[in-house]
Amino acid sequence: MEKRQSVLQLVNQHNISPAYNHVRTSSYIFKLTQLISTIVCTGSYSKGVNGVTSSTTEQMLPYFVCSAYMIITPVILISYVLGHRMPEILIRIFNTLAGILFLVAGTVALQNWRKFKHDMKGKEEDADKQTAAVFLLTTGALCLVNSMLYLTDVAVSVHFTLSSP
């Protein structure tokens, strides 16, 4: 009868060391900047969304995009820190999708800001409504900046892949 070894016996017999993949500093800095920008974007939108009177989809889209990437980006960062990077193609897919989604979320936030400012013309100025307008503008700008960060990350990744021997 053939005796099979358990997984623990195999692990104990061989000195298994994790395969540490070197991470470029630029990739790590991009991810950290993207995470911080996403957190600030979410916070500013939560203050500015009070002034949005448009559809529920327009109100929630920036939240969904920011929330999704507040989960995905730390997972990629943790994989960098642990040395077990996700496959580069998967990171590029996430980054490309993030660039597109943040572009759409930024456009929606800026449209909400523009509509809000248009609706406020001729009405008495309220400090809370002015603050909401500033936060909507900030959210739109930060979403667009985040979109550029993610798309630049994709470009840098492709550049390094094509330039490596």
PDB file of C-alpha atoms in Angstrom:
ATOM      1  CA  MET A   1       0.000   0.000   0.000  1.00  0.00           C
ATOM      2  CA  GLU A   2       1.319   3.398  -0.972  1.00  0.00           C
ATOM      3  CA  LYS A   3       1.657   5.842   1.845  1.00  0.00           C
ATOM      4  CA  ARG A   4       0.896   9.452   0.939  1.00  0.00           C
ATOM      5  CA  GLN A   5       2.507  12.325   2.752  1.00  0.00           C
ATOM      6  CA  SER A   6       0.430  15.050   4.258  1.00  0.00           C
ATOM      7  CA  VAL A   7       0.893  18.655   3.274  1.00  0.00           C
ATOM      8  CA  LEU A   8       2.446  19.463   6.649  1.00  0.00           C
ATOM      9  CA  GLN A   9       5.048  16.732   6.171  1.00  0.00           C
ATOM     10  CA  LEU A  10       5.931  18.118   2.770  1.00  0.00           C
ATOM     11  CA  VAL A  11       6.287  21.620   4.179  1.00  0.00           C
ATOM     12  CA  ASN A  12       8.506  20.405   6.988  1.00  0.00           C
ATOM     13  CA  GLN A  13      10.722  18.386   4.636  1.00  0.00           C
ATOM     14  CA  HIS A  14      11.491  21.256   2.296  1.00  0.00           C
ATOM     15  CA  ASN A  15      12.705  24.674   3.214  1.00  0.00           C
ATOM     16  CA  ILE A  16      10.011  26.670   1.507  1.00  0.00           C
ATOM     17  CA  SER A  17      10.719  30.348   1.280  1.00  0.00           C
ATOM     18  CA  PRO A  18       8.235  32.732  -0.260  1.00  0.00           C
ATOM     19  CA  ALA A  19       9.080  34.059  -3.681  1.00  0.00           C
ATOM     20  CA  TYR A  20       9.559  37.743  -3.020  1.00  0.00           C
ATOM     21  CA  ASN A  21       8.835  39.866  -6.046  1.00  0.00           C
ATOM     22  CA  HIS A  22      10.570  43.211  -6.142  1.00  0.00           C
ATOM     23  CA  VAL A  23       8.149  46.129  -6.365  1.00  0.00           C
ATOM     24  CA  ARG A  24       9.103  49.342  -8.107  1.00  0.00           C
ATOM     25  CA  THR A  25       8.963  52.309  -5.783  1.00  0.00           C
ATOM     26  CA  SER A  26       6.918  54.247  -8.326  1.00  0.00           C
ATOM     27  CA  SER A  27       4.167  51.593  -8.300  1.00  0.00           C
ATOM     28  CA  TYR A  28       3.981  51.656  -4.524  1.00  0.00           C
ATOM     29  CA  ILE A  29       3.868  55.463  -4.427  1.00  0.00           C
ATOM     30  CA  PHE A  30       1.152  55.524  -7.125  1.00  0.00           C
ATOM     31  CA  LYS A  31      -0.984  53.083  -5.130  1.00  0.00           C
ATOM     32  CA  LEU A  32      -0.495  54.976  -1.864  1.00  0.00           C
ATOM     33  CA  THR A  33      -1.362  58.293  -3.525  1.00  0.00           C
ATOM     34  CA  GLN A  34      -4.408  56.741  -5.186  1.00  0.00           C
ATOM     35  CA  LEU A  35      -5.636  55.371  -1.857  1.00  0.00           C
ATOM     36  CA  ILE A  36      -5.227  58.692  -0.048  1.00  0.00           C
ATOM     37  CA  SER A  37      -6.908  60.579  -2.894  1.00  0.00           C
ATOM     38  CA  THR A  38      -9.811  58.106  -2.896  1.00  0.00           C
ATOM     39  CA  ILE A  39     -10.326  58.496   0.851  1.00  0.00           C
ATOM     40  CA  VAL A  40     -10.306  62.307   0.591  1.00  0.00           C
ATOM     41  CA  CYS A  41     -12.621  62.119  -2.426  1.00  0.00           C
ATOM     42  CA  THR A  42     -15.129  60.002  -0.510  1.00  0.00           C
ATOM     43  CA  GLY A  43     -15.067  62.327   2.488  1.00  0.00           C
ATOM     44  CA  SER A  44     -15.533  65.452   0.428  1.00  0.00           C
ATOM     45  CA  TYR A  45     -18.378  63.899  -1.539  1.00  0.00           C
ATOM     46  CA  SER A  46     -20.188  62.924   1.652  1.00  0.00           C
ATOM     47  CA  LYS A  47     -20.253  66.617   2.552  1.00  0.00           C
ATOM     48  CA  GLY A  48     -21.227  67.789  -0.927  1.00  0.00           C
ATOM     49  CA  VAL A  49     -23.891  65.192  -1.700  1.00  0.00           C
ATOM     50  CA  ASN A  50     -26.348  67.038   0.556  1.00  0.00           C
ATOM     51  CA  GLY A  51     -26.745  69.644  -2.162  1.00  0.00           C
ATOM     52  CA  VAL A  52     -27.419  67.150  -4.945  1.00  0.00           C
ATOM     53  CA  THR A  53     -31.070  66.927  -5.867  1.00  0.00           C
ATOM     54  CA  SER A  54     -30.631  64.870  -9.005  1.00  0.00           C
ATOM     55  CA  SER A  55     -31.260  61.160  -9.512  1.00  0.00           C
ATOM     56  CA  THR A  56     -30.155  58.480  -7.084  1.00  0.00           C
ATOM     57  CA  THR A  57     -27.725  57.098  -9.649  1.00  0.00           C
ATOM     58  CA  GLU A  58     -25.974  60.443  -9.923  1.00  0.00           C
ATOM     59  CA  GLN A  59     -25.853  60.716  -6.160  1.00  0.00           C
ATOM     60  CA  MET A  60     -24.456  57.217  -5.568  1.00  0.00           C
ATOM     61  CA  LEU A  61     -22.033  56.651  -8.481  1.00  0.00           C
ATOM     62  CA  PRO A  62     -19.041  58.454  -6.897  1.00  0.00           C
ATOM     63  CA  TYR A  63     -19.682  56.549  -3.649  1.00  0.00           C
ATOM     64  CA  PHE A  64     -19.688  53.189  -5.424  1.00  0.00           C
ATOM     65  CA  VAL A  65     -16.518  53.916  -7.376  1.00  0.00           C
ATOM     66  CA  CYS A  66     -14.632  55.259  -4.361  1.00  0.00           C
ATOM     67  CA  SER A  67     -15.834  52.450  -2.105  1.00  0.00           C
ATOM     68  CA  ALA A  68     -14.818  49.746  -4.549  1.00  0.00           C
ATOM     69  CA  TYR A  69     -11.333  51.171  -4.970  1.00  0.00           C
ATOM     70  CA  MET A  70     -10.961  51.798  -1.240  1.00  0.00           C
ATOM     71  CA  ILE A  71     -11.046  47.984  -1.044  1.00  0.00           C
ATOM     72  CA  ILE A  72      -9.124  47.019  -4.200  1.00  0.00           C
ATOM     73  CA  THR A  73      -6.209  49.439  -3.803  1.00  0.00           C
ATOM     74  CA  PRO A  74      -5.279  48.341  -0.245  1.00  0.00           C
ATOM     75  CA  VAL A  75      -5.371  44.696  -1.367  1.00  0.00           C
ATOM     76  CA  ILE A  76      -2.851  45.516  -4.090  1.00  0.00           C
ATOM     77  CA  LEU A  77      -0.763  47.520  -1.589  1.00  0.00           C
ATOM     78  CA  ILE A  78      -0.766  44.641   0.882  1.00  0.00           C
ATOM     79  CA  SER A  79       0.342  42.272  -1.870  1.00  0.00           C
ATOM     80  CA  TYR A  80       3.229  44.668  -2.598  1.00  0.00           C
ATOM     81  CA  VAL A  81       4.244  44.799   1.061  1.00  0.00           C
ATOM     82  CA  LEU A  82       4.070  41.019   1.500  1.00  0.00           C
ATOM     83  CA  GLY A  83       6.084  40.493  -1.651  1.00  0.00           C
ATOM     84  CA  HIS A  84       3.486  38.356  -3.386  1.00  0.00           C
ATOM     85  CA  ARG A  85       2.325  40.715  -6.070  1.00  0.00           C
ATOM     86  CA  MET A  86      -0.767  40.153  -8.045  1.00  0.00           C
ATOM     87  CA  PRO A  87      -0.103  39.388 -11.728  1.00  0.00           C
ATOM     88  CA  GLU A  88       0.772  42.567 -13.609  1.00  0.00           C
ATOM     89  CA  ILE A  89      -2.010  42.055 -16.154  1.00  0.00           C
ATOM     90  CA  LEU A  90      -4.610  41.910 -13.369  1.00  0.00           C
ATOM     91  CA  ILE A  91      -3.283  45.117 -11.823  1.00  0.00           C
ATOM     92  CA  ARG A  92      -3.439  46.796 -15.236  1.00  0.00           C
ATOM     93  CA  ILE A  93      -7.045  45.700 -15.681  1.00  0.00           C
ATOM     94  CA  PHE A  94      -7.990  47.101 -12.255  1.00  0.00           C
ATOM     95  CA  ASN A  95      -6.106  50.334 -12.990  1.00  0.00           C
ATOM     96  CA  THR A  96      -7.652  50.794 -16.426  1.00  0.00           C
ATOM     97  CA  LEU A  97     -11.125  50.165 -15.053  1.00  0.00           C
ATOM     98  CA  ALA A  98     -10.414  52.578 -12.189  1.00  0.00           C
ATOM     99  CA  GLY A  99      -9.257  55.258 -14.612  1.00  0.00           C
ATOM    100  CA  ILE A 100     -12.490  54.970 -16.585  1.00  0.00           C
ATOM    101  CA  LEU A 101     -14.757  54.756 -13.521  1.00  0.00           C
ATOM    102  CA  PHE A 102     -13.114  57.701 -11.750  1.00  0.00           C
ATOM    103  CA  LEU A 103     -13.399  59.724 -14.961  1.00  0.00           C
ATOM    104  CA  VAL A 104     -17.136  59.004 -15.077  1.00  0.00           C
ATOM    105  CA  ALA A 105     -17.561  59.663 -11.326  1.00  0.00           C
ATOM    106  CA  GLY A 106     -15.661  62.951 -11.626  1.00  0.00           C
ATOM    107  CA  THR A 107     -17.794  64.000 -14.570  1.00  0.00           C
ATOM    108  CA  VAL A 108     -20.972  63.167 -12.653  1.00  0.00           C
ATOM    109  CA  ALA A 109     -19.770  65.092  -9.593  1.00  0.00           C
ATOM    110  CA  LEU A 110     -18.882  68.116 -11.729  1.00  0.00           C
ATOM    111  CA  GLN A 111     -22.256  67.957 -13.479  1.00  0.00           C
ATOM    112  CA  ASN A 112     -23.944  67.850 -10.058  1.00  0.00           C
ATOM    113  CA  TRP A 113     -21.871  70.859  -9.002  1.00  0.00           C
ATOM    114  CA  ARG A 114     -22.749  72.764 -12.179  1.00  0.00           C
ATOM    115  CA  LYS A 115     -26.447  71.970 -11.822  1.00  0.00           C
ATOM    116  CA  PHE A 116     -26.350  72.908  -8.144  1.00  0.00           C
ATOM    117  CA  LYS A 117     -24.682  76.251  -8.917  1.00  0.00           C
ATOM    118  CA  HIS A 118     -27.228  76.907 -11.686  1.00  0.00           C
ATOM    119  CA  ASP A 119     -30.130  76.151  -9.335  1.00  0.00           C
ATOM    120  CA  MET A 120     -28.677  78.492  -6.708  1.00  0.00           C
ATOM    121  CA  LYS A 121     -28.526  81.509  -9.048  1.00  0.00           C
ATOM    122  CA  GLY A 122     -30.884  84.233  -7.919  1.00  0.00           C
ATOM    123  CA  LYS A 123     -31.546  82.627  -4.523  1.00  0.00           C
ATOM    124  CA  GLU A 124     -30.266  83.921  -1.241  1.00  0.00           C
ATOM    125  CA  GLU A 125     -26.861  82.616  -0.336  1.00  0.00           C
ATOM    126  CA  ASP A 126     -26.706  80.003   2.381  1.00  0.00           C
ATOM    127  CA  ALA A 127     -23.347  79.098   3.910  1.00  0.00           C
ATOM    128  CA  ASP A 128     -24.213  75.383   4.083  1.00  0.00           C
ATOM    129  CA  LYS A 129     -25.182  75.292   0.415  1.00  0.00           C
ATOM    130  CA  GLN A 130     -22.024  77.141  -0.592  1.00  0.00           C
ATOM    131  CA  THR A 131     -19.974  74.623   1.385  1.00  0.00           C
ATOM    132  CA  ALA A 132     -21.773  71.750  -0.347  1.00  0.00           C
ATOM    133  CA  ALA A 133     -20.955  73.312  -3.716  1.00  0.00           C
ATOM    134  CA  VAL A 134     -17.256  73.587  -2.828  1.00  0.00           C
ATOM    135  CA  PHE A 135     -17.174  69.941  -1.739  1.00  0.00           C
ATOM    136  CA  LEU A 136     -18.879  68.833  -4.972  1.00  0.00           C
ATOM    137  CA  LEU A 137     -16.287  70.746  -6.984  1.00  0.00           C
ATOM    138  CA  THR A 138     -13.475  69.238  -4.896  1.00  0.00           C
ATOM    139  CA  THR A 139     -14.866  65.742  -5.404  1.00  0.00           C
ATOM    140  CA  GLY A 140     -15.084  66.189  -9.155  1.00  0.00           C
ATOM    141  CA  ALA A 141     -11.541  67.506  -9.380  1.00  0.00           C
ATOM    142  CA  LEU A 142     -10.155  64.754  -7.137  1.00  0.00           C
ATOM    143  CA  CYS A 143     -11.938  62.054  -9.123  1.00  0.00           C
ATOM    144  CA  LEU A 144     -10.397  63.412 -12.320  1.00  0.00           C
ATOM    145  CA  VAL A 145      -6.958  63.552 -10.675  1.00  0.00           C
ATOM    146  CA  ASN A 146      -7.430  59.987  -9.450  1.00  0.00           C
ATOM    147  CA  SER A 147      -8.408  58.922 -12.963  1.00  0.00           C
ATOM    148  CA  MET A 148      -5.171  60.398 -14.295  1.00  0.00           C
ATOM    149  CA  LEU A 149      -3.168  58.682 -11.521  1.00  0.00           C
ATOM    150  CA  TYR A 150      -4.610  55.269 -12.359  1.00  0.00           C
ATOM    151  CA  LEU A 151      -4.138  55.717 -16.110  1.00  0.00           C
ATOM    152  CA  THR A 152      -0.575  56.984 -15.571  1.00  0.00           C
ATOM    153  CA  ASP A 153       0.064  53.901 -13.446  1.00  0.00           C
ATOM    154  CA  VAL A 154      -1.055  51.745 -16.380  1.00  0.00           C
ATOM    155  CA  ALA A 155       1.223  53.672 -18.756  1.00  0.00           C
ATOM    156  CA  VAL A 156       4.224  53.324 -16.424  1.00  0.00           C
ATOM    157  CA  SER A 157       3.551  49.606 -16.010  1.00  0.00           C
ATOM    158  CA  VAL A 158       3.358  49.061 -19.768  1.00  0.00           C
ATOM    159  CA  HIS A 159       6.496  51.159 -20.288  1.00  0.00           C
ATOM    160  CA  PHE A 160       8.514  49.126 -17.776  1.00  0.00           C
ATOM    161  CA  THR A 161       7.252  45.863 -19.230  1.00  0.00           C
ATOM    162  CA  LEU A 162       8.129  46.841 -22.804  1.00  0.00           C
ATOM    163  CA  SER A 163      11.540  48.283 -21.863  1.00  0.00           C
ATOM    164  CA  SER A 164      12.667  45.279 -19.804  1.00  0.00           C
ATOM    165  CA  PRO A 165      14.735  42.662 -21.634  1.00  0.00           C
TER     166      PRO A 165
END
